[in-house]
Short mmCIF file of C-alpha atoms in Angstrom, two decimals:
data_model
loop_
_atom_site.label_atom_id
_atom_site.label_comp_id
_atom_site.label_asym_id
_atom_site.label_seq_id
_atom_site.Cartn_x
_atom_site.Cartn_y
_atom_site.Cartn_z
CA ALA A 1 5.31 49.43 -1.75
CA SER A 2 5.85 45.86 -2.83
CA THR A 3 2.91 43.47 -2.71
CA THR A 4 3.02 40.77 -0.04
CA ASN A 5 0.70 38.15 1.44
CA ALA A 6 0.11 40.20 4.57
CA SER A 7 -3.19 41.97 4.97
CA PRO A 8 -2.88 45.53 3.69
CA VAL A 9 -3.82 48.58 5.67
CA SER A 10 -7.30 49.59 4.70
CA THR A 11 -6.72 53.04 3.30
CA SER A 12 -7.39 54.16 -0.20
CA SER A 13 -6.97 57.90 -0.10
CA THR A 14 -4.53 59.97 -2.05
CA VAL A 15 -1.08 60.73 -0.65
CA VAL A 16 -0.91 64.19 0.87
CA ASN A 17 0.98 66.63 -1.37
CA ILE A 18 2.68 69.43 0.53
CA SER A 19 3.93 72.24 -1.64
CA THR A 20 7.33 73.88 -1.30
CA SER A 21 5.75 77.26 -0.68
CA ALA A 22 3.61 75.84 2.12
CA VAL A 23 6.63 74.32 3.80
CA ALA A 24 8.55 77.59 3.53
CA SER A 25 5.65 79.48 5.05
CA ILE A 26 5.34 77.01 7.89
CA SER A 27 9.07 77.13 8.61
CA GLN A 28 8.83 80.89 9.06
CA GLU A 29 5.82 80.63 11.34
CA TYR A 30 7.24 77.80 13.50
CA PRO A 31 11.01 78.29 13.29
CA THR A 32 11.79 76.51 16.57
CA TYR A 33 10.25 73.15 15.84
CA THR A 34 8.04 71.71 13.25
CA ILE A 35 7.86 71.96 9.49
CA LEU A 36 4.74 69.84 9.47
CA GLY A 37 1.97 71.32 7.39
CA GLN A 38 0.15 72.91 10.30
CA SER A 39 -2.49 74.44 8.02
CA GLN A 40 -3.73 71.00 7.06
CA TYR A 41 -3.96 69.71 10.60
CA GLN A 42 -6.28 70.88 13.37
CA THR A 43 -4.76 72.08 16.60
CA CYS A 44 -5.61 70.19 19.79
CA TYR A 45 -4.52 73.03 22.07
CA PRO A 46 -5.26 76.40 20.40
CA SER A 47 -3.57 78.32 23.18
CA SER A 48 -0.48 76.16 23.45
CA GLY A 49 2.79 76.39 21.57
CA PHE A 50 2.50 73.15 19.67
CA GLY A 51 0.03 71.32 17.51
CA VAL A 52 -1.47 67.87 17.87
CA VAL A 53 -1.35 66.23 14.50
CA PRO A 54 -4.38 64.13 13.56
CA PRO A 55 -4.24 61.63 10.73
CA ALA A 56 -3.80 62.69 7.14
CA ASP A 57 -5.18 60.46 4.44
CA SER A 58 -2.52 58.41 2.81
CA SER A 59 -2.08 55.83 0.12
CA THR A 60 -2.46 52.16 0.73
CA GLU A 61 0.67 50.37 1.67
CA SER A 62 0.91 46.60 1.52
CA LEU A 63 2.78 45.70 4.62
CA ALA A 64 4.76 42.50 5.16
CA LEU A 65 4.78 40.78 8.52
CA ALA A 66 8.11 40.97 10.30
CA THR A 67 8.57 37.51 11.72
CA THR A 68 11.41 36.54 13.99
CA THR A 69 13.41 33.67 12.55
CA PHE A 70 13.70 30.84 14.99
CA PRO A 71 15.27 27.39 14.52
CA GLU A 72 12.82 25.15 12.74
CA GLU A 73 11.08 22.79 15.09
CA LYS A 74 7.96 20.67 14.68
CA PRO A 75 5.89 20.97 17.82
CA ASN A 76 2.61 19.13 17.98
CA ALA A 77 0.34 22.13 18.37
CA LEU A 78 0.04 25.73 19.37
CA VAL A 79 0.14 26.24 23.09
CA PRO A 80 -3.48 26.72 24.17
CA ALA A 81 -4.55 30.13 25.34
CA ARG A 82 -4.74 30.16 29.11
CA ALA A 83 -5.40 33.27 31.10
CA VAL A 84 -2.90 33.92 33.83
CA GLN A 85 -5.01 35.14 36.70
CA ARG A 86 -3.12 37.85 38.49
CA PRO A 87 -4.49 40.63 40.66
CA SER A 88 -5.28 43.73 38.64
CA SER A 89 -3.27 46.87 39.24
CA GLY A 90 -6.05 49.18 38.11
CA ASP A 91 -9.62 49.37 36.94
CA ALA A 92 -10.27 46.05 35.27
CA SER A 93 -13.98 46.56 34.92
CA THR A 94 -13.73 46.63 31.16
CA SER A 95 -13.43 42.85 31.00
CA PRO A 96 -13.89 40.00 33.51
CA LEU A 97 -10.96 38.24 31.90
CA LEU A 98 -8.46 40.98 32.58
CA PRO A 99 -5.42 39.84 34.59
CA ARG A 100 -2.93 42.01 36.43
CA ALA A 101 -1.25 44.14 33.79
CA THR A 102 -4.21 44.60 31.49
CA ALA A 103 -6.05 47.20 33.57
CA SER A 104 -7.37 50.16 31.65
CA LYS A 105 -4.84 52.63 30.31
CA GLU A 106 -7.09 55.31 31.76
CA LEU A 107 -5.59 54.81 35.25
CA ASP A 108 -5.72 57.89 37.36
CA GLU A 109 -2.37 59.54 36.64
CA GLN A 110 -2.34 61.58 39.81
CA ALA A 111 -2.87 58.52 41.98
CA ARG A 112 0.17 56.87 40.42
CA LYS A 113 2.26 59.97 40.85
CA ASN A 114 1.44 60.09 44.54
CA ILE A 115 2.87 56.62 45.13
CA PRO A 116 6.34 57.11 46.58
CA GLY A 117 9.04 55.50 44.44
CA LYS A 118 11.27 53.12 46.35
CA ASN A 119 14.92 54.02 46.56
CA ARG A 120 14.48 57.27 44.64
CA GLY A 121 17.17 58.88 46.74
CA LYS A 122 19.63 56.18 45.75
CA ARG A 123 18.88 56.34 42.04
CA LYS A 124 21.94 56.39 39.85
CA ALA A 125 21.98 58.59 36.79
CA ASP A 126 21.26 56.80 33.52
CA THR A 127 24.51 55.35 32.24
CA SER A 128 23.58 56.38 28.73
CA SER A 129 23.31 60.03 29.75
CA SER A 130 26.48 60.90 27.88
CA GLN A 131 24.89 63.40 25.54
CA ASP A 132 25.63 63.12 21.87
CA SER A 133 26.32 66.65 20.63
CA GLU A 134 24.84 65.70 17.25
CA LEU A 135 21.51 64.55 18.71
CA GLU A 136 18.71 66.76 17.43
CA ARG A 137 15.45 64.94 17.95
CA VAL A 138 14.13 62.40 20.47
CA PHE A 139 10.93 60.46 19.78
CA LEU A 140 9.02 59.41 22.90
CA TRP A 141 6.88 56.37 22.09
CA ASP A 142 3.99 54.80 23.96
CA LEU A 143 3.83 51.00 23.63
CA ASP A 144 0.32 49.53 23.90
CA GLU A 145 -2.10 50.59 21.16
CA THR A 146 0.66 52.69 19.57
CA ILE A 147 3.46 50.34 18.50
CA ILE A 148 1.62 47.11 19.31
CA ILE A 149 -2.01 46.14 19.79
CA PHE A 150 -2.31 44.41 23.14
CA HIS A 151 -4.72 45.84 25.70
CA SER A 152 -7.57 46.22 23.20
CA LEU A 153 -7.11 42.59 22.17
CA LEU A 154 -7.80 41.47 25.73
CA THR A 155 -10.83 43.70 26.21
CA GLY A 156 -12.28 42.84 22.80
CA SER A 157 -12.51 46.52 21.88
CA TYR A 158 -10.22 46.03 18.88
CA ALA A 159 -12.47 43.27 17.53
CA GLN A 160 -15.52 45.49 17.97
CA LYS A 161 -13.89 48.51 16.34
CA TYR A 162 -12.60 46.69 13.26
CA GLY A 163 -15.20 43.94 12.89
CA LYS A 164 -12.91 41.04 13.83
CA ASP A 165 -13.86 37.71 15.40
CA PRO A 166 -13.83 38.50 19.16
CA THR A 167 -13.06 34.91 20.08
CA LEU A 168 -9.91 34.86 17.96
CA VAL A 169 -8.85 38.35 19.04
CA ILE A 170 -9.28 37.82 22.78
CA GLY A 171 -7.76 34.34 22.59
CA SER A 172 -4.66 35.67 20.84
CA GLY A 173 -4.35 38.44 23.40
CA LEU A 174 -4.58 36.03 26.31
CA SER A 175 -2.01 33.69 24.75
CA MET A 176 0.44 36.55 24.28
CA GLU A 177 -0.17 37.81 27.80
CA GLU A 178 0.49 34.37 29.23
CA MET A 179 3.76 34.20 27.33
CA ILE A 180 4.76 37.70 28.50
CA PHE A 181 4.32 36.84 32.16
CA GLU A 182 6.01 33.47 31.72
CA VAL A 183 9.12 35.18 30.33
CA ALA A 184 8.97 37.91 32.99
CA ASP A 185 8.60 35.43 35.84
CA THR A 186 11.01 32.78 34.57
CA HIS A 187 13.83 34.89 33.17
CA LEU A 188 13.39 38.46 34.46
CA PHE A 189 12.75 37.83 38.19
CA PHE A 190 9.29 39.37 38.10
CA ASN A 191 8.17 37.24 41.06
CA ASP A 192 10.95 38.87 43.07
CA LEU A 193 10.73 42.37 41.59
CA GLU A 194 6.99 42.99 41.24
CA GLU A 195 6.77 44.78 44.59
CA CYS A 196 10.04 46.70 44.15
CA ASP A 197 9.55 47.80 40.57
CA GLN A 198 11.79 50.55 39.20
CA VAL A 199 11.33 53.17 36.50
CA HIS A 200 14.61 52.43 34.70
CA ILE A 201 17.10 49.57 34.61
CA GLU A 202 19.80 51.75 36.21
CA ASP A 203 17.80 53.00 39.18
CA VAL A 204 19.45 50.66 41.71
CA ALA A 205 22.82 50.28 39.98
CA SER A 206 24.52 52.40 42.65
CA ASP A 207 23.89 49.58 45.16
CA ASP A 208 25.68 47.01 42.98
CA ASN A 209 29.17 46.23 44.32
CA GLY A 210 30.25 44.60 41.05
CA GLN A 211 30.40 41.08 42.49
CA ASP A 212 30.95 38.29 39.96
CA LEU A 213 27.56 36.62 39.44
CA SER A 214 28.77 33.69 37.35
CA ASN A 215 28.15 31.19 40.15
CA TYR A 216 25.64 33.25 42.11
CA ASN A 217 22.47 31.38 43.09
CA PHE A 218 19.54 33.79 42.98
CA SER A 219 17.08 31.18 44.20
CA THR A 220 18.90 30.61 47.50
CA ASP A 221 20.18 34.07 48.42
CA GLY A 222 17.22 34.74 50.70
CA PHE A 223 15.96 37.79 48.80
CA SER A 224 12.42 38.86 49.68
CA GLY A 225 10.72 40.88 46.99
CA SER A 226 8.71 42.92 49.48
CA GLY A 227 11.81 44.10 51.28
CA SER A 228 9.98 43.66 54.59
CA ASN A 229 13.05 42.26 56.30
CA ALA A 230 15.05 45.28 55.29
CA ASN A 231 12.42 47.80 56.29
CA HIS A 232 11.27 46.39 59.63
CA SER A 233 14.26 44.62 61.07
CA SER A 234 15.95 45.87 64.20
CA SER A 235 19.22 45.78 62.28
CA VAL A 236 17.76 47.76 59.40
CA GLY A 237 21.12 49.26 58.42
CA VAL A 238 22.92 45.98 57.73
CA GLN A 239 19.98 44.10 56.25
CA GLY A 240 18.89 47.10 54.23
CA VAL A 241 22.25 47.32 52.47
CA ASP A 242 22.23 43.57 51.89
CA TRP A 243 18.70 43.66 50.47
CA MET A 244 19.51 46.56 48.12
CA ARG A 245 22.62 44.77 46.88
CA LYS A 246 20.62 41.63 46.06
CA LEU A 247 18.03 43.78 44.33
CA ALA A 248 20.76 45.44 42.26
CA PHE A 249 22.17 42.01 41.33
CA ARG A 250 18.81 41.06 39.83
CA TYR A 251 18.58 44.22 37.76
CA ARG A 252 22.12 43.65 36.52
CA ARG A 253 21.24 40.10 35.46
CA VAL A 254 18.07 41.34 33.73
CA ARG A 255 20.19 43.74 31.70
CA GLU A 256 22.52 40.90 30.70
CA ILE A 257 19.62 38.66 29.66
CA TYR A 258 17.93 41.44 27.67
CA ASN A 259 21.11 42.33 25.81
CA LYS A 260 21.86 38.68 25.05
CA TYR A 261 18.43 37.82 23.67
CA LYS A 262 17.15 41.14 22.30
CA THR A 263 17.54 39.92 18.72
CA ASN A 264 16.78 36.25 19.43
CA VAL A 265 14.07 35.88 22.04
CA GLY A 266 13.58 32.32 20.81
CA GLY A 267 16.76 31.42 22.67
CA LEU A 268 14.87 31.91 25.93
CA LEU A 269 12.06 29.56 24.91
CA SER A 270 11.60 25.85 24.43
CA PRO A 271 11.16 24.59 20.84
CA GLN A 272 7.41 24.33 21.36
CA LYS A 273 7.20 27.85 22.78
CA ARG A 274 9.30 29.23 19.93
CA GLU A 275 6.90 27.78 17.40
CA ALA A 276 3.92 28.99 19.42
CA LEU A 277 5.32 32.52 19.55
CA GLN A 278 6.01 32.59 15.83
CA ARG A 279 2.47 31.48 15.03
CA LEU A 280 0.97 33.83 17.60
CA ARG A 281 2.78 36.87 16.23
CA THR A 282 1.68 35.92 12.72
CA ASP A 283 -1.93 35.54 13.86
CA ILE A 284 -1.90 38.88 15.68
CA GLU A 285 -0.44 40.68 12.68
CA VAL A 286 -3.18 39.25 10.46
CA LEU A 287 -5.89 40.17 12.98
CA THR A 288 -4.49 43.70 13.37
CA ASP A 289 -3.85 44.25 9.65
CA SER A 290 -0.07 44.45 10.10
CA TRP A 291 -0.19 47.13 12.79
CA LEU A 292 3.23 46.29 14.24
CA GLU A 293 4.88 46.14 10.83
CA THR A 294 3.47 49.57 10.00
CA ALA A 295 4.81 51.06 13.24
CA LEU A 296 8.18 49.37 12.70
CA LYS A 297 8.68 51.28 9.45
CA SER A 298 8.75 54.56 11.36
CA LEU A 299 10.84 53.15 14.22
CA LEU A 300 13.49 51.80 11.86
CA LEU A 301 13.56 55.02 9.85
CA ILE A 302 14.19 57.03 13.02
CA GLN A 303 16.81 54.51 14.14
CA SER A 304 18.67 54.93 10.84
CA ARG A 305 19.21 58.63 11.53
CA LYS A 306 22.36 59.52 13.43
CA ASN A 307 20.76 62.57 15.02
CA CYS A 308 17.57 60.89 16.32
CA GLU A 309 16.72 58.54 19.21
CA ASN A 310 13.75 56.26 20.00
CA ILE A 311 12.64 56.17 23.65
CA LEU A 312 9.89 53.91 25.01
CA ILE A 313 7.68 55.03 27.92
CA THR A 314 4.99 52.59 29.03
CA THR A 315 2.58 52.29 31.93
CA THR A 316 3.40 48.57 32.13
CA GLN A 317 5.74 47.57 34.97
CA LEU A 318 9.35 47.37 33.86
CA MET A 319 9.86 43.58 33.78
CA PRO A 320 6.67 42.73 31.84
CA ALA A 321 7.46 45.68 29.56
CA LEU A 322 10.89 44.24 28.79
CA ALA A 323 9.29 40.84 28.14
CA LYS A 324 6.80 42.50 25.76
CA VAL A 325 9.55 44.27 23.86
CA LEU A 326 11.49 41.02 23.47
CA LEU A 327 8.51 38.88 22.45
CA TYR A 328 7.26 41.40 19.88
CA GLY A 329 10.74 41.61 18.29
CA LEU A 330 11.44 45.21 19.33
CA GLY A 331 14.65 44.58 21.25
CA GLU A 332 16.89 45.82 18.46
CA VAL A 333 14.91 49.06 18.16
CA PHE A 334 14.89 49.87 21.88
CA PRO A 335 18.10 49.40 23.88
CA ILE A 336 17.25 48.60 27.49
CA GLU A 337 18.60 52.01 28.55
CA ASN A 338 15.87 53.63 26.41
CA ILE A 339 12.94 51.89 28.15
CA TYR A 340 11.08 53.60 31.01
CA SER A 341 8.15 52.39 33.11
CA ALA A 342 5.71 55.10 34.19
CA THR A 343 3.77 52.78 36.50
CA LYS A 344 4.99 54.44 39.70
CA ILE A 345 5.72 58.04 38.76
CA GLY A 346 3.53 58.77 35.73
CA LYS A 347 4.51 59.82 32.23
CA GLU A 348 5.01 63.48 33.03
CA SER A 349 7.74 62.62 35.54
CA CYS A 350 9.27 60.19 33.04
CA PHE A 351 9.38 63.01 30.50
CA GLU A 352 11.23 65.16 33.04
CA ARG A 353 13.83 62.44 33.52
CA ILE A 354 14.35 62.12 29.79
CA VAL A 355 14.68 65.88 29.31
CA SER A 356 17.29 65.96 32.08
CA ARG A 357 19.10 63.12 30.31
CA PHE A 358 19.22 64.58 26.80
CA GLY A 359 18.97 68.28 27.56
CA LYS A 360 16.61 71.07 26.59
CA LYS A 361 18.27 71.88 23.26
CA VAL A 362 16.92 68.65 21.77
CA THR A 363 13.50 68.62 20.09
CA TYR A 364 11.12 66.04 21.56
CA VAL A 365 8.22 64.46 19.67
CA VAL A 366 5.63 62.40 21.58
CA ILE A 367 3.80 59.57 19.78
CA GLY A 368 0.94 57.81 21.51
CA ASP A 369 -2.75 57.03 21.74
CA GLY A 370 -3.67 57.94 25.30
CA ARG A 371 -4.45 60.99 27.37
CA ASP A 372 -1.52 60.34 29.74
CA GLU A 373 1.12 61.05 27.14
CA GLU A 374 -0.96 63.80 25.54
CA VAL A 375 -1.25 65.74 28.80
CA ALA A 376 2.43 65.16 29.59
CA ALA A 377 3.37 66.40 26.12
CA LYS A 378 1.28 69.55 26.61
CA GLN A 379 2.87 70.13 30.02
CA HIS A 380 6.35 70.04 28.48
CA ASN A 381 5.31 71.90 25.32
CA MET A 382 6.20 68.92 23.12
CA PRO A 383 4.48 68.15 19.79
CA PHE A 384 2.11 65.19 20.10
CA TRP A 385 1.29 62.79 17.25
CA ARG A 386 -1.87 60.87 18.03
CA ILE A 387 -2.21 57.23 16.95
CA THR A 388 -5.78 55.97 16.71
CA ASN A 389 -5.77 53.85 13.55
CA HIS A 390 -3.61 52.52 10.72
CA ALA A 391 -3.86 55.74 8.74
CA ASP A 392 -2.16 57.63 11.59
CA LEU A 393 0.79 55.24 11.44
CA VAL A 394 1.03 55.54 7.66
CA SER A 395 0.89 59.35 7.88
CA LEU A 396 3.62 59.31 10.51
CA HIS A 397 5.89 57.30 8.23
CA GLN A 398 5.20 59.67 5.32
CA ALA A 399 6.03 62.69 7.47
CA LEU A 400 9.30 61.05 8.48
CA GLU A 401 10.17 60.13 4.91
CA LEU A 402 9.55 63.71 3.78
CA ASP A 403 11.69 65.03 6.66
CA PHE A 404 8.76 66.87 8.22
CA LEU A 405 9.60 65.10 11.48
#
C-alpha cells in the first residue's frame, strides 16, 4: 500500500498465506458456502453449519483518510462540542453523558422484538425487491463499531482500549453526535418521525397518493408525530388515512433529500458546519487510526462486484442512521433502499426481511461486532465475520481480495 500521512493500522504480522491445496480441500468440505481457510480459524459454534471467523494476522497497511471535498470556506473556528441532551432509548448507565441514541448496543433484543411495529400491516414491499438473477452474495453490515467508531467514542471505551486521550475522544464523539441529530431534526423530520419510526424507507409508501410536494408546507400541515389524533379521534377512519398520508409524504421527502445529498452532504450544511464536519471527520480518523478508511476498502471492493450487494442493518433509529451515513460519507456505498433500522423489530427480523427480498439461493455474509447480529446470523445459518479491531478489518479486505468471500 502507498504511504500516506494518515496514521497506519498498528499491525506488523505476516500476511496469511493460504495454499492451493488447502483451498481445494476446504471447497470439498464446505461446497455450499465458504472457501475461507476454516482450518486456520476457530469455530464459534461447533455444532452449527457455519464458522465465525476471528482475525487473522495481516500486514500493515498505511491507510489514507477519505475526506469529503466541500467548497473551501474560512470559518472562524470549529463548532464547539455540545452534548445534545435527549432521553435515552436504552441502558445509558455506561456514561452520564450519553444522550438518546447512544445507549448501549447490548439492548435486550427480545424486548425490542416485542414492541409492536406501527403500520406493519400496511407495509409496502421494498421497491428494490426486483431480484437480480446474477446476484450471488449479500453482505449484511452493522454500522457502529464495525464500519465507523461512534458509540465507544461517547462512552470513552475506545480511548481506554487504545490508549487515546479520553477528552479528545469523547469530545469528538459528542460533536459528531450533535451534528447527526441536527441533520436528522432539520432535514430528515426526526422531530416528527421519532415516535413513528419505520424499519425501511418504503414501509409507509403504500399510503402515499403521489401528490406533488413542490409547494407543500410540512410545517403547517398539522401533522402530529405521535399520531394521537389518528388513533383516538372519534373519526378515526378519516383522520387516520390523513395522518398516514402525511407520514408517507415525509418519508418520500427524506428519500429525495438522501438521494440528492448522498455524495455531497456539505450541501445540507452552512459553510461553518461544512468546515467543522471536515475537521471532525479528520480528527476522528486520526484518533481511530483510520478505522473508517479501512472498512471502506472492503465496502468499495464489494460494491465493485456485479454479483454482490452491501446492506446496512443498524440498531439506530432510521432517521439518525441516515444522517450518520450521510455525515460519514457512506451515502454512495449504501443506497437508501439498502438501509434497515432494527430498533423496533430486532436484527433477526431484519434478516428475515432481507432474505425474503433477495431469496434463499443467495449466500449471506454477516459482518459486525455485537451479539445481536451474531445470534441472528446463527439463527439463519449465515457465516459471521467478527470485527473487534483493525486487524479484523484488514483480514476481511484480504479475504475479499483473494476471493475467499
